[in-house]
CSV table of C-alpha atoms in Angstrom, one decimal:
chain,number,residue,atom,x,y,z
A,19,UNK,CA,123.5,97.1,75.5
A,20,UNK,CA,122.7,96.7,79.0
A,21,UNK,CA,119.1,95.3,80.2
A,22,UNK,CA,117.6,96.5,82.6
A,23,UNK,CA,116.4,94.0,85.5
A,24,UNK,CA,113.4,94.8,87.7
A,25,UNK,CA,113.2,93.0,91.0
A,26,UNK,CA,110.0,91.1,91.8
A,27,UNK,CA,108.8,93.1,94.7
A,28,UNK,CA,107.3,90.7,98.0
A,29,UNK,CA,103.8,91.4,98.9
A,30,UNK,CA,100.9,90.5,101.3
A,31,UNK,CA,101.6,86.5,100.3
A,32,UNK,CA,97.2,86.4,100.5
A,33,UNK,CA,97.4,88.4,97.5
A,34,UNK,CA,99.7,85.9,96.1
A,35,UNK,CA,96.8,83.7,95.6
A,36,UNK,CA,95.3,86.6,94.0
A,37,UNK,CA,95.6,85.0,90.5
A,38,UNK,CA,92.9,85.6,88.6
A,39,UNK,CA,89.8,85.3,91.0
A,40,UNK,CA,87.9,82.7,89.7
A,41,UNK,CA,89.7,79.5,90.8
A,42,UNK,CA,90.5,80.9,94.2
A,43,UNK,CA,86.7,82.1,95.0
A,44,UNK,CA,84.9,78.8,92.9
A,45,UNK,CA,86.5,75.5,93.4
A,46,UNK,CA,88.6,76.0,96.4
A,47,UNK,CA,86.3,74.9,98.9
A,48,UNK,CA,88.4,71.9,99.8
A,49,UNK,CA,92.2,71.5,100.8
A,50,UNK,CA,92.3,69.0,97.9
A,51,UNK,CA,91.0,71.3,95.1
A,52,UNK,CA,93.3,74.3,96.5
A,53,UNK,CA,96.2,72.2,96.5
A,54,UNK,CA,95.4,71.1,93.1
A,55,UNK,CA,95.1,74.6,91.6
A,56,UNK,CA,98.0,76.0,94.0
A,57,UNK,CA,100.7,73.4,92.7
A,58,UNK,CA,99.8,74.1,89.6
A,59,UNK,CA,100.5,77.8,89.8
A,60,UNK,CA,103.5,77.2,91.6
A,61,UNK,CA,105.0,75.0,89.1
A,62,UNK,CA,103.5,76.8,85.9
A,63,UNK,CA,105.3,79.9,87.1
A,64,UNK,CA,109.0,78.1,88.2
A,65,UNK,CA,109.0,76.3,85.1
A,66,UNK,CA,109.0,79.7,83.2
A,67,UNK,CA,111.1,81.0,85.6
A,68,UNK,CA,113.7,78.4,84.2
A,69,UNK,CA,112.7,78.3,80.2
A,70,UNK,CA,112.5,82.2,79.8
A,71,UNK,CA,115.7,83.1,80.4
A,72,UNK,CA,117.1,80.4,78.2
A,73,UNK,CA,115.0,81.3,75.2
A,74,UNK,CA,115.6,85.2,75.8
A,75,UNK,CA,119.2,84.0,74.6
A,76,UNK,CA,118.3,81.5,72.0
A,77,UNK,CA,115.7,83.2,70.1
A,78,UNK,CA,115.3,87.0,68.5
A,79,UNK,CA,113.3,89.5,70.1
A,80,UNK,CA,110.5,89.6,68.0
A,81,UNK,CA,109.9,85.8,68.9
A,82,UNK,CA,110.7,85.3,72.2
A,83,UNK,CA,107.9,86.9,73.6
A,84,UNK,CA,104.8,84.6,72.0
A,85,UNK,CA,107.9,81.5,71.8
A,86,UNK,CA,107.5,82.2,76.3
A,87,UNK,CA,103.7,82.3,75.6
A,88,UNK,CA,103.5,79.0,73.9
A,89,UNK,CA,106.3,77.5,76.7
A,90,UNK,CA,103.3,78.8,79.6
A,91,UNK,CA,100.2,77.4,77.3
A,92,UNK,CA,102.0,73.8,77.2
A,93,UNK,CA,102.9,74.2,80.6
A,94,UNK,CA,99.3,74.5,81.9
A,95,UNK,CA,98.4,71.9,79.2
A,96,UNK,CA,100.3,69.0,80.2
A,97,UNK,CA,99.8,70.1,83.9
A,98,UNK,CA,96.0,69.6,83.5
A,99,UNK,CA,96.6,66.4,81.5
A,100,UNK,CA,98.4,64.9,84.4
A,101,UNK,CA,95.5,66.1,87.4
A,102,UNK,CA,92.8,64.5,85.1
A,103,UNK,CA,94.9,60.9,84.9
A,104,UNK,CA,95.5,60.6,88.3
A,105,UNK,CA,91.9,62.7,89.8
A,106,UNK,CA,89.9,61.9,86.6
A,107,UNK,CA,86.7,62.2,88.8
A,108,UNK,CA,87.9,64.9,90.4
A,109,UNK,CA,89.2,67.2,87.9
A,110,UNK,CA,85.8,66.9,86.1
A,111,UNK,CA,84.8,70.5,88.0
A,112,UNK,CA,88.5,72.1,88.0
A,113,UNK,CA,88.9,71.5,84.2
A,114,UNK,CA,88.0,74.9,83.3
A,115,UNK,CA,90.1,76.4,86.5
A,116,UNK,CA,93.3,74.4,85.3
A,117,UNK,CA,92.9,75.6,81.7
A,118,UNK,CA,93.4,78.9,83.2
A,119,UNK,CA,96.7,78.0,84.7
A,120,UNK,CA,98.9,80.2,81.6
A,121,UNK,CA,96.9,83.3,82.3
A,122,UNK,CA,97.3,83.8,86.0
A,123,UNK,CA,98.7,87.2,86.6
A,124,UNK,CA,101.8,85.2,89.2
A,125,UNK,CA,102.9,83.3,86.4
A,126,UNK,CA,102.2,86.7,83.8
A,127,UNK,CA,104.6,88.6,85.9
A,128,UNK,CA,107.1,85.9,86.3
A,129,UNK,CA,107.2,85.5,82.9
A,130,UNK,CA,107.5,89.5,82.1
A,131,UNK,CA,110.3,89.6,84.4
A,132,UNK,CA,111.7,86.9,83.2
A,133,UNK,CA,112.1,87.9,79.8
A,134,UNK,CA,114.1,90.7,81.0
A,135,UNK,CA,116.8,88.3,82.1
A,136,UNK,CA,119.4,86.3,80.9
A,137,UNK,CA,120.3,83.8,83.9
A,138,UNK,CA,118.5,82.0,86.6
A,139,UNK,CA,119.6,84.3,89.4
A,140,UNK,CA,115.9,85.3,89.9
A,141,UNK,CA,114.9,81.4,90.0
A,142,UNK,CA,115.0,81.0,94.2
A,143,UNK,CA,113.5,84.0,94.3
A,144,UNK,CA,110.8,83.2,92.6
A,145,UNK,CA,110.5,79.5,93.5
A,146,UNK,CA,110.1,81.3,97.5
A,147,UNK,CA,107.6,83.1,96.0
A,148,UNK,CA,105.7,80.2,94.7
A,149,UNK,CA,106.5,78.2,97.5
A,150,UNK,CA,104.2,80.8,99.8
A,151,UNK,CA,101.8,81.3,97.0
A,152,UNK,CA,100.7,77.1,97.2
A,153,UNK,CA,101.3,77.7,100.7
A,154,UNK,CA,98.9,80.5,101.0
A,155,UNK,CA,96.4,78.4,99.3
A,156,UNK,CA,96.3,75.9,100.8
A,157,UNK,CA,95.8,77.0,104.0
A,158,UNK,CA,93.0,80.0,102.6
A,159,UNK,CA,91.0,76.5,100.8
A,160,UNK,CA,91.5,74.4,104.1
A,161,UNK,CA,89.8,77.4,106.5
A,162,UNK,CA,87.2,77.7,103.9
A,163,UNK,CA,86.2,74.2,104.0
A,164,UNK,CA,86.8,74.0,107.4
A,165,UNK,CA,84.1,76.7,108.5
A,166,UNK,CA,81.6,75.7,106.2
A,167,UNK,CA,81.3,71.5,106.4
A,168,UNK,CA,83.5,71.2,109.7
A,169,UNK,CA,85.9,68.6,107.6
A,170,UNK,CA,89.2,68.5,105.9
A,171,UNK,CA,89.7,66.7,102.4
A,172,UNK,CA,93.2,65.5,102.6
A,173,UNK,CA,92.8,63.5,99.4
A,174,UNK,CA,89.8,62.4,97.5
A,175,UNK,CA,89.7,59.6,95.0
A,176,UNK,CA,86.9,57.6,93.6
A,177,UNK,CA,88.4,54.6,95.2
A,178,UNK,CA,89.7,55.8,98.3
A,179,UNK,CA,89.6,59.2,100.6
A,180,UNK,CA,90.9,60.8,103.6
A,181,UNK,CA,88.9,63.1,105.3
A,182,UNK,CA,89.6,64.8,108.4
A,183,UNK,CA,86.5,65.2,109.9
A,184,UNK,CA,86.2,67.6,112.6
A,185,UNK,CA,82.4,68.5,113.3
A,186,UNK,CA,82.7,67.6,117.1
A,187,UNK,CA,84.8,71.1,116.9
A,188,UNK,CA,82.8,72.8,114.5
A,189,UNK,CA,79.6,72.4,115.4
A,190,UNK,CA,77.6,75.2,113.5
A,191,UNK,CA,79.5,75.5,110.1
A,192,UNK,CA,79.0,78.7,107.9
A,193,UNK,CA,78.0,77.1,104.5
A,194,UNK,CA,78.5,80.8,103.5
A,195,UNK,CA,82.2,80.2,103.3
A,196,UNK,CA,81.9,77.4,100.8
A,197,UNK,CA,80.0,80.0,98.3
A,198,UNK,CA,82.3,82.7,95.9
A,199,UNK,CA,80.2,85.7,98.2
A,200,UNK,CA,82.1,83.8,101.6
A,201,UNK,CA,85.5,83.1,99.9
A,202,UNK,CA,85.5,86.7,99.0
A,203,UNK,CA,85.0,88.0,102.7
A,204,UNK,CA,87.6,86.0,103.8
A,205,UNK,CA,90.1,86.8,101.3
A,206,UNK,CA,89.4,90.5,102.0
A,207,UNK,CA,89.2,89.5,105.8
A,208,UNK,CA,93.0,87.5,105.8
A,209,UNK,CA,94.5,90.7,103.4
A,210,UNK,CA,93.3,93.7,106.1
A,211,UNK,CA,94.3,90.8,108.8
A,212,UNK,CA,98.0,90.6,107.4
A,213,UNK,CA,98.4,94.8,106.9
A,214,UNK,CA,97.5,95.0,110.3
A,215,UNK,CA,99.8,93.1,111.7
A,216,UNK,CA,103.1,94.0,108.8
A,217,UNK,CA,102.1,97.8,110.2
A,218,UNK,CA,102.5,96.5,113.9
A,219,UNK,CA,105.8,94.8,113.4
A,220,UNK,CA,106.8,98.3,111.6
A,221,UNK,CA,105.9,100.5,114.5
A,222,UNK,CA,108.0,97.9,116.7
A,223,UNK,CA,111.1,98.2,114.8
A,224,UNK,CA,113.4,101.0,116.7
């Protein structure tokens, strides 16, 4: 019997971070907390990338599915276990964020795909695609913060932090961005920015 292998199509990379709403448009109003929540995406969905495939073969049909559930539920588990020992402070606000690591709809569709396959030709595929996804992040959390307190959080402990403060520059910050209304607009503002420049590059092509 021959499977039937669907490729995972690329896409706008900001609707990458498109994954599940909440933890994009809540806590990532600093570089920190985005790169928290990003890496952890990342990671949740390579990791299945490289356990599906292996317990397609190992198990029956009728288990493999929930067995690949249970693999992405430990997954996120232990991944939040980990932020809250070395950010215990931190992590306080993002608990309920990294909890919902298993159910973002990256690491669903990885997981689908995967489950479809027996090998790990997929796996740089989809590590690329995770690699823009934290990417992607990052970059969306570090504008936000940066237009709405004029600093950049490059690590935040209780004992020590790095902040890049750059208020000299941004004089009039737009606490709006820093809100789930403001993370919104700029999500939807960085999407219609990207299509208009992917149709540019089309009409350029001969």
């Amino acid at each position: 019997m021959t499977r039937t292998i669907r490729r995972y199509p690329s896409a706008n990379p900001l609707l990458y971070i498109v994954t599940g709403l909440c933890p994009v448009l809540i806590p990532s109003f600093t570089l920190q907390n985005g790169m928290i929540l990003g890496f952890g995406v990342a990671v949740h969905a390579i990791v299945l990338a490289a356990l599906v495939p292996v317990l397609s073969r190992l198990t029956s049909d009728s288990l493999r599915y929930y067995l690949a559930l249970a693999v992405s539920g430990l997954v996120a588990t232990l991944y939040g276990l980990g932020i809250r020992a070395v950010f215990p402070a931190e992590s306080f606000g993002l608990s309920p964020f990294l909890a919902l690591l298993a159910l973002n709809c990256f690491g669903l569709s990885v997981l689908r795909a995967s489950l479809r396959q027996e090998g790990l030709d997929r796996l740089p595929e989809y590590a690329r695609s995770a690699a823009i996804l934290l990417l992607s992040w990052m970059v969306f959390a570090a504008i936000r913060e940066l237009l709405g307190s004029g600093m950049i959080t490059l690590y935040s402990r209780e004992s020590a932090a790095a902040v890049l403060d750059l208020r000299s520059i941004v004089k009039y910050p737009i606490r709006m961005a820093l809100l789930p209304s403001g993370a919104f607009l700029l999500l939807g503002y960085g999407s219609a920015l990207y299509r208009l420049r992917a149709k540019q590059k089309q009409g350029m092509k001969p």
